Amino acid sequence: MQTLEYAKRSGHTVTFLWSPHYDFTAPAATREHARRIADHCIEVSDIHDPQATRAALHAADADQADAVLSTLAFCTPAAADLAELIKARGTSVAGVTNAGDKGRCREVLRRAGIASLGFAVVTTEADALRAAATIGYPVIVKPALGIAKSVTSVAWCADDIRAHFATAQATLDGLAEGITARLDERYIVEELAIGTLYSVEVAADGRHTVPLVAVRRKVSVNNPVIELGCTVPSGLSAHDEADLGAYAADVCRALGLNLGIFHVEVMHTATGFRLIEANPRITGGALPDTINTVADLDVFAILVDLFADRPMPLRPLRLSGAASHSFLAAARPARLPEHLSPDWFTRFEAVVHSGWAHVGPGDMVQQMKGNFDSFGMIRTIAAAPALAETACAEVKVAIESLIGIPLLADQTQSVPVRVDQLGPRSGR
Ligand SMILES: Nc1ncnc2c1ncn2[C@@H]1O[C@H](COP(=O)(O)OP(=O)(O)OP(=O)(O)O)[C@@H](O)[C@H]1O
Ligand SMILES: [Mg+2]
């Protein structure tokens, strides 16, 4: 939405391509708003068929696009393909393919001599067991094409790998078609990196590659796969943050991510920074707004400008303070008490910078297993990152006690997730 709005504000003609397969990524009112503000709005039956999309654009007399972009992980490859086909500015197809395929990504890093993690790409349980034995436990098993946390497992022993393969298909069958459409049968088995998780938004305008901002990521205390929020600035020393930015920019250059803003997730381990994942698109969820709350420039504006071949900042964003957000996510399925006031969240709105909750008395909440299972978000601001995190943690505790539902805990006190804090089979 912010990208569309900024593009309109800066005088562009905007064509909004949409597919019902991705309706789950935004509420109906937001989708409706997007359709209203765009100059052209085209429903595409198969977003992953660029020829069909080009035909649809042509039919709507909207095929004169200067640039094609998507802020959605699921649609970034489609945007790159379409840009190439209609000769518009877009992220390089090779860059998107290298980044989106976790096995290929690690291979590129290996060839470029960039610090990475032990890995193997497998399709069968037997191969996964062999790979894990070679890499050494603990390992993590993830779909090679990503974005399916519920089919991601941390494995501490061979039985965990067997359990992963025993349940993976049933889990996949239960996921939205928009999520599974781009998965294949490959998994990556990867060394489990232990440390503190950060992410960097790296901007590239076709000439320069610039780390814009680094944030610290909150993950679930007993399942590091579940991400529960972020804090900006990262809390790293200036020296370490510069190292992290340089590392993330090197990763983007090696992958061929030439145009766009890229969301690079990196673990700070005892032996240095190690890539977790390079996403060929800007960060999603609550993080862009958390960054924008304290940054001197708007990340969505930078995104549109660089696709439009307008100048982008050649320096990191300047921050006027700290901001932290946490998702409200249930540790197990539960029902909110009937006696809860329907406007229970109002009192928290008064103490946070911003936030939302879309559950009321008597509603069921699901256990958080992936990126789309939270039922609310709170964001706090303060002078320093630790203060913003503490404030966020305190509000979360107060919410938990009011609604009587155990929330997934994160390690907000700047304590990295340690091996001994993780239980066996914590990946599922
Ligand atoms: N090798 C690893 N070592 C430690 N933790 C890892 C590793 N790989 C993944 N993780 C954890 O699992 C999370 C999800 O992994 P990853 O980002 O690769 O998958 P994804 O499903 O594509 O995620 P996203 O929703 O960010 O696109 C990471 O953010 C991190 O917390
Ligand atoms: Mg990720």
Tab-separated table of C-alpha atoms and ligand atoms in Angstrom:
chain	number	residue	atom	x	y	z
A	1	MET	CA	0.000	0.000	0.000
A	2	GLN	CA	2.690	2.478	0.982
A	3	THR	CA	4.559	1.727	-2.242
A	4	LEU	CA	1.460	2.303	-4.365
A	5	GLU	CA	0.608	5.467	-2.468
A	6	TYR	CA	4.093	6.918	-2.818
A	7	ALA	CA	4.197	6.039	-6.526
A	8	LYS	CA	0.915	7.879	-7.049
A	9	ARG	CA	2.048	10.853	-4.951
A	10	SER	CA	5.182	11.190	-7.037
A	11	GLY	CA	3.207	11.365	-10.259
A	12	HIS	CA	3.601	7.858	-11.675
A	13	THR	CA	0.868	6.038	-13.520
A	14	VAL	CA	0.331	2.876	-11.484
A	15	THR	CA	-0.941	-0.474	-12.689
A	16	PHE	CA	-1.872	-2.825	-9.893
A	17	LEU	CA	-1.621	-6.508	-10.859
A	18	TRP	CA	-3.330	-8.816	-8.431
A	19	SER	CA	-4.268	-12.441	-8.038
A	20	PRO	CA	-6.822	-13.923	-5.610
A	21	HIS	CA	-4.192	-16.535	-4.664
A	22	TYR	CA	-2.498	-13.842	-2.596
A	23	ASP	CA	-5.587	-12.377	-0.945
A	24	PHE	CA	-4.408	-13.861	2.349
A	25	THR	CA	-1.531	-11.378	2.482
A	26	ALA	CA	-3.751	-8.354	3.193
A	27	PRO	CA	-7.197	-7.627	4.640
A	28	ALA	CA	-10.072	-7.050	2.202
A	29	ALA	CA	-10.281	-3.316	2.952
A	30	THR	CA	-6.585	-2.845	2.152
A	31	ARG	CA	-6.894	-4.749	-1.120
A	32	GLU	CA	-9.927	-2.675	-2.025
A	33	HIS	CA	-8.004	0.527	-1.287
A	34	ALA	CA	-5.120	-0.601	-3.511
A	35	ARG	CA	-7.528	-1.156	-6.373
A	36	ARG	CA	-9.072	2.267	-5.879
A	37	ILE	CA	-5.844	4.258	-5.972
A	38	ALA	CA	-4.230	2.468	-8.946
A	39	ASP	CA	-4.766	3.908	-12.443
A	40	HIS	CA	-5.191	0.424	-13.889
A	41	CYS	CA	-6.131	-2.632	-11.925
A	42	ILE	CA	-5.738	-6.027	-13.572
A	43	GLU	CA	-6.613	-9.412	-12.179
A	44	VAL	CA	-4.085	-11.955	-13.412
A	45	SER	CA	-5.195	-15.572	-13.389
A	46	ASP	CA	-1.674	-16.996	-13.296
A	47	ILE	CA	0.752	-14.386	-12.030
A	48	HIS	CA	3.661	-16.750	-12.725
A	49	ASP	CA	3.004	-16.796	-16.481
A	50	PRO	CA	4.625	-13.576	-17.769
A	51	GLN	CA	3.227	-14.035	-21.284
A	52	ALA	CA	-0.314	-14.152	-19.919
A	53	THR	CA	0.377	-11.102	-17.761
A	54	ARG	CA	1.768	-9.217	-20.759
A	55	ALA	CA	-1.356	-10.086	-22.748
A	56	ALA	CA	-3.527	-8.831	-19.885
A	57	LEU	CA	-1.521	-5.593	-19.734
A	58	HIS	CA	-1.853	-5.154	-23.469
A	59	ALA	CA	-5.590	-5.725	-23.360
A	60	ALA	CA	-5.880	-3.004	-20.718
A	61	ASP	CA	-3.648	-0.679	-22.777
A	62	ALA	CA	-1.194	-0.643	-19.868
A	63	ASP	CA	1.895	-2.297	-21.340
A	64	GLN	CA	4.057	0.815	-21.444
A	65	ALA	CA	5.461	0.247	-17.950
A	66	ASP	CA	8.856	1.743	-17.059
A	67	ALA	CA	9.362	-0.596	-14.112
A	68	VAL	CA	7.819	-3.678	-12.528
A	69	LEU	CA	8.152	-4.491	-8.852
A	70	SER	CA	6.530	-6.490	-6.100
A	71	THR	CA	6.922	-6.115	-2.348
A	72	LEU	CA	5.534	-9.637	-1.807
A	73	ALA	CA	7.962	-12.542	-1.518
A	74	PHE	CA	5.601	-14.782	-3.484
A	75	CYS	CA	5.409	-12.422	-6.457
A	76	THR	CA	8.987	-11.137	-6.729
A	77	PRO	CA	9.989	-13.786	-9.322
A	78	ALA	CA	6.883	-12.940	-11.370
A	79	ALA	CA	7.745	-9.230	-11.279
A	80	ALA	CA	11.326	-9.897	-12.424
A	81	ASP	CA	10.143	-12.176	-15.260
A	82	LEU	CA	7.576	-9.644	-16.450
A	83	ALA	CA	10.090	-6.775	-16.319
A	84	GLU	CA	12.491	-8.774	-18.472
A	85	LEU	CA	9.764	-9.711	-20.941
A	86	ILE	CA	8.414	-6.193	-21.450
A	87	LYS	CA	11.911	-4.634	-21.220
A	88	ALA	CA	11.071	-2.538	-18.184
A	89	ARG	CA	13.304	-1.897	-15.173
A	90	GLY	CA	13.174	-4.774	-12.746
A	91	THR	CA	15.312	-6.868	-10.443
A	92	SER	CA	17.519	-9.194	-12.477
A	93	VAL	CA	15.874	-12.572	-13.057
A	94	ALA	CA	19.193	-14.262	-12.282
A	95	GLY	CA	19.481	-12.353	-8.990
A	96	VAL	CA	15.961	-13.302	-7.935
A	97	THR	CA	16.555	-16.942	-8.901
A	98	ASN	CA	19.895	-17.105	-7.089
A	99	ALA	CA	18.440	-15.594	-3.931
A	100	GLY	CA	15.105	-17.410	-3.991
A	101	ASP	CA	16.684	-20.845	-4.271
A	102	LYS	CA	18.402	-21.421	-0.937
A	103	GLY	CA	20.717	-24.120	-2.341
A	104	ARG	CA	21.762	-22.008	-5.291
A	105	CYS	CA	22.307	-19.049	-2.972
A	106	ARG	CA	24.754	-20.992	-0.780
A	107	GLU	CA	26.521	-22.269	-3.906
A	108	VAL	CA	26.998	-18.692	-5.174
A	109	LEU	CA	28.406	-17.664	-1.782
A	110	ARG	CA	30.773	-20.614	-1.771
A	111	ARG	CA	32.078	-19.731	-5.234
A	112	ALA	CA	32.436	-16.063	-4.276
A	113	GLY	CA	34.369	-16.980	-1.122
A	114	ILE	CA	31.791	-15.327	1.174
A	115	ALA	CA	31.452	-16.785	4.698
A	116	SER	CA	28.459	-19.138	4.759
A	117	LEU	CA	27.106	-22.291	6.453
A	118	GLY	CA	27.574	-25.989	5.689
A	119	PHE	CA	24.688	-27.229	3.536
A	120	ALA	CA	23.364	-29.838	1.128
A	121	VAL	CA	20.327	-29.898	-1.148
A	122	VAL	CA	18.300	-33.118	-0.874
A	123	THR	CA	15.014	-34.602	-2.003
A	124	THR	CA	14.788	-37.722	0.134
A	125	GLU	CA	14.952	-38.594	3.798
A	126	ALA	CA	17.946	-40.868	3.176
A	127	ASP	CA	19.906	-38.061	1.523
A	128	ALA	CA	18.930	-35.680	4.323
A	129	LEU	CA	20.201	-38.155	6.938
A	130	ARG	CA	23.500	-38.522	5.090
A	131	ALA	CA	23.847	-34.743	4.694
A	132	ALA	CA	23.126	-34.104	8.378
A	133	ALA	CA	25.715	-36.698	9.402
A	134	THR	CA	28.317	-34.971	7.201
A	135	ILE	CA	27.437	-31.413	8.298
A	136	GLY	CA	27.001	-32.411	11.966
A	137	TYR	CA	23.940	-31.910	14.195
A	138	PRO	CA	22.123	-29.678	14.918
A	139	VAL	CA	20.928	-28.848	11.419
A	140	ILE	CA	17.879	-27.136	10.000
A	141	VAL	CA	15.802	-28.582	7.162
A	142	LYS	CA	14.019	-25.981	4.992
A	143	PRO	CA	12.188	-26.066	1.650
A	144	ALA	CA	14.827	-25.022	-0.921
A	145	LEU	CA	12.450	-22.455	-2.402
A	146	GLY	CA	11.560	-21.007	0.990
A	147	ILE	CA	8.650	-19.258	2.616
A	148	ALA	CA	7.120	-22.262	4.322
A	149	LYS	CA	8.082	-22.126	7.962
A	150	SER	CA	5.669	-24.837	8.973
A	151	VAL	CA	7.675	-27.299	6.862
A	152	THR	CA	10.953	-26.154	8.389
A	153	SER	CA	12.468	-28.294	11.152
A	154	VAL	CA	15.428	-27.974	13.462
A	155	ALA	CA	16.939	-31.475	13.761
A	156	TRP	CA	19.048	-32.510	16.734
A	157	CYS	CA	19.268	-36.138	15.735
A	158	ALA	CA	18.322	-38.555	12.948
A	159	ASP	CA	14.844	-39.096	14.413
A	160	ASP	CA	14.043	-35.413	13.972
A	161	ILE	CA	14.904	-35.688	10.273
A	162	ARG	CA	12.683	-38.756	9.951
A	163	ALA	CA	9.862	-36.911	11.715
A	164	HIS	CA	10.288	-33.963	9.336
A	165	PHE	CA	9.789	-36.143	6.269
A	166	ALA	CA	6.964	-38.099	7.899
A	167	THR	CA	4.864	-34.971	8.442
A	168	ALA	CA	6.024	-32.617	5.661
A	169	GLN	CA	3.561	-33.691	2.983
A	170	ALA	CA	0.530	-33.470	5.243
A	171	THR	CA	1.646	-29.998	6.364
A	172	LEU	CA	2.169	-28.877	2.769
A	173	ASP	CA	-1.287	-30.110	1.842
A	174	GLY	CA	-2.754	-27.799	4.481
A	175	LEU	CA	-1.024	-24.615	3.225
A	176	ALA	CA	-2.544	-21.981	0.935
A	177	GLU	CA	-1.990	-22.589	-2.776
A	178	GLY	CA	-0.269	-19.213	-3.038
A	179	ILE	CA	2.404	-20.468	-0.631
A	180	THR	CA	2.958	-23.929	-2.082
A	181	ALA	CA	2.715	-23.021	-5.787
A	182	ARG	CA	6.404	-22.253	-6.037
A	183	LEU	CA	7.784	-25.018	-3.838
A	184	ASP	CA	9.369	-28.138	-5.317
A	185	GLU	CA	10.510	-31.414	-3.765
A	186	ARG	CA	13.924	-30.099	-2.692
A	187	TYR	CA	14.981	-29.306	0.844
A	188	ILE	CA	18.151	-27.668	2.048
A	189	VAL	CA	19.861	-29.242	5.055
A	190	GLU	CA	21.927	-26.544	6.700
A	191	GLU	CA	24.192	-26.092	9.690
A	192	LEU	CA	22.175	-24.480	12.517
A	193	ALA	CA	23.801	-21.108	13.175
A	194	ILE	CA	23.804	-20.115	16.847
A	195	GLY	CA	23.863	-16.452	17.779
A	196	THR	CA	21.804	-13.287	17.481
A	197	LEU	CA	19.699	-12.716	14.388
A	198	TYR	CA	19.833	-9.462	12.452
A	199	SER	CA	18.500	-8.296	9.124
A	200	VAL	CA	19.710	-5.613	6.762
A	201	GLU	CA	17.755	-3.741	4.089
A	202	VAL	CA	20.194	-3.372	1.212
A	203	ALA	CA	19.347	-0.951	-1.612
A	204	ALA	CA	20.719	-1.340	-5.138
A	205	ASP	CA	20.063	1.059	-8.022
A	206	GLY	CA	21.915	-0.833	-10.740
A	207	ARG	CA	25.176	0.962	-9.950
A	208	HIS	CA	25.558	1.079	-6.176
A	209	THR	CA	24.746	-1.377	-3.418
A	210	VAL	CA	24.090	0.341	-0.080
A	211	PRO	CA	23.136	-1.151	3.313
A	212	LEU	CA	20.343	1.193	4.428
A	213	VAL	CA	19.552	-0.073	7.910
A	214	ALA	CA	20.188	-3.061	10.185
A	215	VAL	CA	17.727	-4.358	12.785
A	216	ARG	CA	17.816	-6.997	15.472
A	217	ARG	CA	15.208	-9.711	15.118
A	218	LYS	CA	13.258	-11.254	17.977
A	219	VAL	CA	12.741	-14.976	17.603
A	220	SER	CA	10.736	-17.387	19.716
A	221	VAL	CA	12.772	-18.563	22.708
A	222	ASN	CA	12.078	-22.220	22.078
A	223	ASN	CA	11.755	-22.233	18.290
A	224	PRO	CA	14.237	-19.989	16.457
A	225	VAL	CA	12.316	-20.397	13.213
A	226	ILE	CA	9.428	-18.294	14.496
A	227	GLU	CA	10.128	-14.561	14.173
A	228	LEU	CA	8.330	-12.365	16.682
A	229	GLY	CA	9.455	-8.808	16.024
A	230	CYS	CA	12.333	-6.423	15.427
A	231	THR	CA	14.224	-3.554	16.972
A	232	VAL	CA	15.938	-0.693	15.193
A	233	PRO	CA	18.736	0.311	15.532
A	234	SER	CA	20.363	-3.080	15.829
A	235	GLY	CA	22.175	-2.421	19.101
A	236	LEU	CA	25.464	-3.556	17.521
A	237	SER	CA	28.541	-1.383	17.916
A	238	ALA	CA	29.175	0.999	15.002
A	239	HIS	CA	32.077	-1.205	13.941
A	240	ASP	CA	30.059	-4.437	13.968
A	241	GLU	CA	27.116	-2.776	12.248
A	242	ALA	CA	29.401	-1.557	9.461
A	243	ASP	CA	30.778	-5.110	9.114
A	244	LEU	CA	27.246	-6.507	8.985
A	245	GLY	CA	26.209	-3.959	6.333
A	246	ALA	CA	29.292	-4.669	4.229
A	247	TYR	CA	28.690	-8.428	4.502
A	248	ALA	CA	25.018	-8.088	3.456
A	249	ALA	CA	25.960	-5.849	0.511
A	250	ASP	CA	28.620	-8.378	-0.594
A	251	VAL	CA	25.974	-11.114	-0.502
A	252	CYS	CA	23.611	-9.054	-2.711
A	253	ARG	CA	26.364	-8.236	-5.222
A	254	ALA	CA	27.454	-11.881	-5.431
A	255	LEU	CA	23.855	-13.009	-6.036
A	256	GLY	CA	23.285	-10.430	-8.766
A	257	LEU	CA	20.616	-8.490	-6.848
A	258	ASN	CA	21.101	-5.348	-8.891
A	259	LEU	CA	17.914	-3.314	-8.532
A	260	GLY	CA	15.586	-3.083	-5.544
A	261	ILE	CA	15.701	-3.199	-1.774
A	262	PHE	CA	16.680	-6.595	-0.439
A	263	HIS	CA	15.973	-8.107	2.954
A	264	VAL	CA	19.074	-9.973	4.079
A	265	GLU	CA	18.879	-12.070	7.254
A	266	VAL	CA	22.177	-12.716	9.001
A	267	MET	CA	23.170	-14.561	12.184
A	268	HIS	CA	25.949	-13.030	14.288
A	269	THR	CA	27.742	-16.184	15.415
A	270	ALA	CA	30.841	-16.626	17.566
A	271	THR	CA	32.864	-16.878	14.358
A	272	GLY	CA	31.306	-13.924	12.518
A	273	PHE	CA	28.296	-13.002	10.390
A	274	ARG	CA	26.638	-15.865	8.483
A	275	LEU	CA	23.853	-15.491	5.938
A	276	ILE	CA	20.547	-17.106	6.871
A	277	GLU	CA	18.616	-15.947	3.835
A	278	ALA	CA	18.728	-13.215	1.185
A	279	ASN	CA	15.225	-12.197	0.121
A	280	PRO	CA	15.023	-10.549	-3.297
A	281	ARG	CA	12.493	-8.007	-2.034
A	282	ILE	CA	12.066	-5.409	0.718
A	283	THR	CA	11.160	-6.617	4.204
A	284	GLY	CA	7.480	-7.164	4.844
A	285	GLY	CA	5.117	-7.138	7.784
A	286	ALA	CA	5.556	-4.475	10.428
A	287	LEU	CA	9.252	-3.776	9.876
A	288	PRO	CA	9.136	-1.119	7.127
A	289	ASP	CA	6.900	1.043	9.313
A	290	THR	CA	9.096	0.406	12.353
A	291	ILE	CA	12.083	1.656	10.366
A	292	ASN	CA	10.137	4.609	8.963
A	293	THR	CA	9.078	5.601	12.484
A	294	VAL	CA	12.630	6.663	13.339
A	295	ALA	CA	14.437	7.032	9.989
A	296	ASP	CA	15.091	10.259	8.093
A	297	LEU	CA	13.950	8.747	4.777
A	298	ASP	CA	10.983	6.566	3.848
A	299	VAL	CA	12.021	3.092	2.665
A	300	PHE	CA	9.022	2.775	0.318
A	301	ALA	CA	9.926	6.102	-1.299
A	302	ILE	CA	13.492	4.895	-1.814
A	303	LEU	CA	12.128	1.686	-3.336
A	304	VAL	CA	9.912	3.432	-5.886
A	305	ASP	CA	12.551	6.037	-6.696
A	306	LEU	CA	15.272	3.551	-7.471
A	307	PHE	CA	12.977	1.522	-9.714
A	308	ALA	CA	12.101	4.806	-11.454
A	309	ASP	CA	15.810	5.512	-11.982
A	310	ARG	CA	15.742	8.435	-9.601
A	311	PRO	CA	18.642	8.988	-7.175
A	312	MET	CA	18.788	6.890	-4.035
A	313	PRO	CA	20.716	7.724	-0.849
A	314	LEU	CA	24.287	6.460	-0.978
A	315	ARG	CA	24.500	6.215	2.814
A	316	PRO	CA	22.706	4.421	5.641
A	317	LEU	CA	19.452	5.924	6.958
A	318	ARG	CA	19.860	8.357	9.839
A	319	LEU	CA	17.833	7.362	12.902
A	320	SER	CA	16.384	9.832	15.372
A	321	GLY	CA	15.689	7.227	18.065
A	322	ALA	CA	14.812	3.575	18.530
A	323	ALA	CA	11.684	1.578	17.698
A	324	SER	CA	10.705	-1.973	18.513
A	325	HIS	CA	7.720	-4.081	17.543
A	326	SER	CA	6.449	-7.435	18.757
A	327	PHE	CA	3.792	-9.643	17.277
A	328	LEU	CA	1.084	-11.008	19.523
A	329	ALA	CA	1.254	-14.711	18.834
A	330	ALA	CA	-0.253	-17.570	20.798
A	331	ALA	CA	1.923	-20.360	22.162
A	332	ARG	CA	-1.009	-22.772	21.720
A	333	PRO	CA	-4.549	-22.592	20.324
A	334	ALA	CA	-6.743	-20.797	22.839
A	335	ARG	CA	-9.952	-18.811	23.238
A	336	LEU	CA	-10.110	-15.238	24.517
A	337	PRO	CA	-12.315	-14.894	27.606
A	338	GLU	CA	-15.990	-14.003	26.980
A	339	HIS	CA	-15.890	-11.340	29.692
A	340	LEU	CA	-13.146	-9.372	27.905
A	341	SER	CA	-14.229	-5.901	26.845
A	342	PRO	CA	-14.650	-5.643	23.046
A	343	ASP	CA	-12.356	-2.590	23.105
A	344	TRP	CA	-9.750	-4.299	25.304
A	345	PHE	CA	-6.898	-3.147	23.070
A	346	THR	CA	-7.702	0.579	23.423
A	347	ARG	CA	-5.908	0.896	26.747
A	348	PHE	CA	-2.736	-0.522	25.158
A	349	GLU	CA	-3.025	1.777	22.162
A	350	ALA	CA	-2.633	4.601	24.637
A	351	VAL	CA	0.777	3.367	25.801
A	352	VAL	CA	2.341	2.126	22.552
A	353	HIS	CA	3.412	4.148	19.517
A	354	SER	CA	1.173	2.082	17.262
A	355	GLY	CA	-0.343	-1.357	17.038
A	356	TRP	CA	-3.389	-3.455	16.286
A	357	ALA	CA	-5.213	-6.549	17.437
A	358	HIS	CA	-7.954	-8.213	15.472
A	359	VAL	CA	-9.449	-10.489	18.108
A	360	GLY	CA	-12.235	-9.914	20.594
A	361	PRO	CA	-14.054	-11.688	23.438
A	362	GLY	CA	-14.651	-15.381	22.785
A	363	ASP	CA	-12.468	-15.484	19.646
A	364	MET	CA	-10.148	-18.427	19.002
A	365	VAL	CA	-6.492	-17.737	18.279
A	366	GLN	CA	-4.277	-20.224	16.497
A	367	GLN	CA	-0.835	-21.287	17.607
A	368	MET	CA	1.753	-19.268	15.662
A	369	LYS	CA	3.499	-21.578	13.194
A	370	GLY	CA	4.345	-19.278	10.291
A	371	ASN	CA	4.406	-15.618	9.312
A	372	PHE	CA	0.647	-15.202	9.039
A	373	ASP	CA	-0.581	-16.456	12.408
A	374	SER	CA	-0.182	-13.438	14.673
A	375	PHE	CA	-3.316	-11.748	15.965
A	376	GLY	CA	-1.828	-8.380	16.784
A	377	MET	CA	1.235	-6.174	16.878
A	378	ILE	CA	2.587	-3.552	19.266
A	379	ARG	CA	5.266	-0.947	18.492
A	380	THR	CA	7.126	1.207	20.991
A	381	ILE	CA	9.642	4.010	20.551
A	382	ALA	CA	12.364	5.228	22.912
A	383	ALA	CA	15.741	6.913	22.929
A	384	ALA	CA	17.701	3.654	22.766
A	385	PRO	CA	16.977	0.149	21.401
A	386	ALA	CA	17.146	-1.615	24.772
A	387	LEU	CA	14.574	0.828	26.202
A	388	ALA	CA	12.228	0.379	23.252
A	389	GLU	CA	12.517	-3.416	23.603
A	390	THR	CA	11.863	-3.336	27.335
A	391	ALA	CA	8.805	-1.123	26.857
A	392	CYS	CA	7.531	-3.501	24.161
A	393	ALA	CA	8.144	-6.537	26.398
A	394	GLU	CA	6.295	-4.906	29.291
A	395	VAL	CA	3.212	-4.159	27.201
A	396	LYS	CA	3.289	-7.716	25.873
A	397	VAL	CA	3.289	-9.109	29.428
A	398	ALA	CA	0.388	-6.817	30.360
A	399	ILE	CA	-1.600	-7.980	27.327
A	400	GLU	CA	-0.857	-11.608	28.150
A	401	SER	CA	-2.137	-11.191	31.675
A	402	LEU	CA	-5.299	-9.377	30.538
A	403	ILE	CA	-6.322	-11.824	27.831
A	404	GLY	CA	-5.147	-14.889	29.750
A	405	ILE	CA	-3.523	-16.523	26.722
A	406	PRO	CA	0.112	-17.648	26.812
A	407	LEU	CA	2.023	-15.698	24.176
A	408	LEU	CA	5.150	-16.957	22.454
A	409	ALA	CA	8.110	-15.495	24.335
A	410	ASP	CA	11.041	-13.839	22.588
A	411	GLN	CA	14.520	-13.120	23.894
A	412	THR	CA	14.007	-9.384	24.258
A	413	GLN	CA	16.621	-8.787	26.892
A	414	SER	CA	19.373	-8.981	24.245
A	415	VAL	CA	20.089	-12.585	25.181
A	416	PRO	CA	20.937	-14.608	22.086
A	417	VAL	CA	19.228	-17.961	21.662
A	418	ARG	CA	21.612	-20.535	23.117
A	419	VAL	CA	21.717	-24.202	22.295
A	420	ASP	CA	20.899	-25.175	25.874
A	421	GLN	CA	17.755	-23.020	25.779
A	422	LEU	CA	16.396	-24.946	22.846
A	423	GLY	CA	14.623	-28.181	23.536
A	424	PRO	CA	14.943	-31.219	21.321
A	425	ARG	CA	12.629	-31.099	18.302
A	426	SER	CA	12.225	-27.376	18.804
A	427	GLY	CA	11.835	-26.822	15.078
A	428	ARG	CA	8.316	-28.114	14.849
B	1	LIG	N1	20.865	-22.171	9.297
B	1	LIG	C1	20.134	-21.608	10.238
B	1	LIG	N2	20.612	-21.472	11.490
B	1	LIG	C2	19.858	-20.920	12.458
B	1	LIG	N3	18.611	-20.470	12.288
B	1	LIG	C3	18.082	-20.563	11.060
B	1	LIG	C4	18.797	-21.141	9.973
B	1	LIG	N4	18.002	-21.102	8.887
B	1	LIG	C5	16.852	-20.540	9.284
B	1	LIG	N5	16.882	-20.201	10.584
B	1	LIG	C6	15.788	-19.558	11.356
B	1	LIG	O1	14.577	-19.842	10.726
B	1	LIG	C7	13.976	-18.640	10.195
B	1	LIG	C8	13.343	-18.971	8.848
B	1	LIG	O2	14.328	-19.375	7.920
B	1	LIG	P1	14.428	-18.705	6.488
B	1	LIG	O3	14.482	-17.234	6.655
B	1	LIG	O4	15.556	-19.323	5.765
B	1	LIG	O5	13.077	-19.209	5.851
B	1	LIG	P2	11.806	-18.531	5.193
B	1	LIG	O6	10.688	-19.430	5.503
B	1	LIG	O7	12.121	-18.253	3.788
B	1	LIG	O8	11.621	-17.188	5.965
B	1	LIG	P3	10.938	-15.803	5.595
B	1	LIG	O9	9.619	-15.857	6.203
B	1	LIG	O10	11.858	-14.848	6.289
B	1	LIG	O11	10.972	-15.637	4.129
B	1	LIG	C9	15.125	-17.644	10.143
B	1	LIG	O12	14.669	-16.336	10.229
B	1	LIG	C10	15.931	-18.050	11.349
B	1	LIG	O13	15.323	-17.538	12.525
B	2	MG	MG	13.680	-15.585	6.303
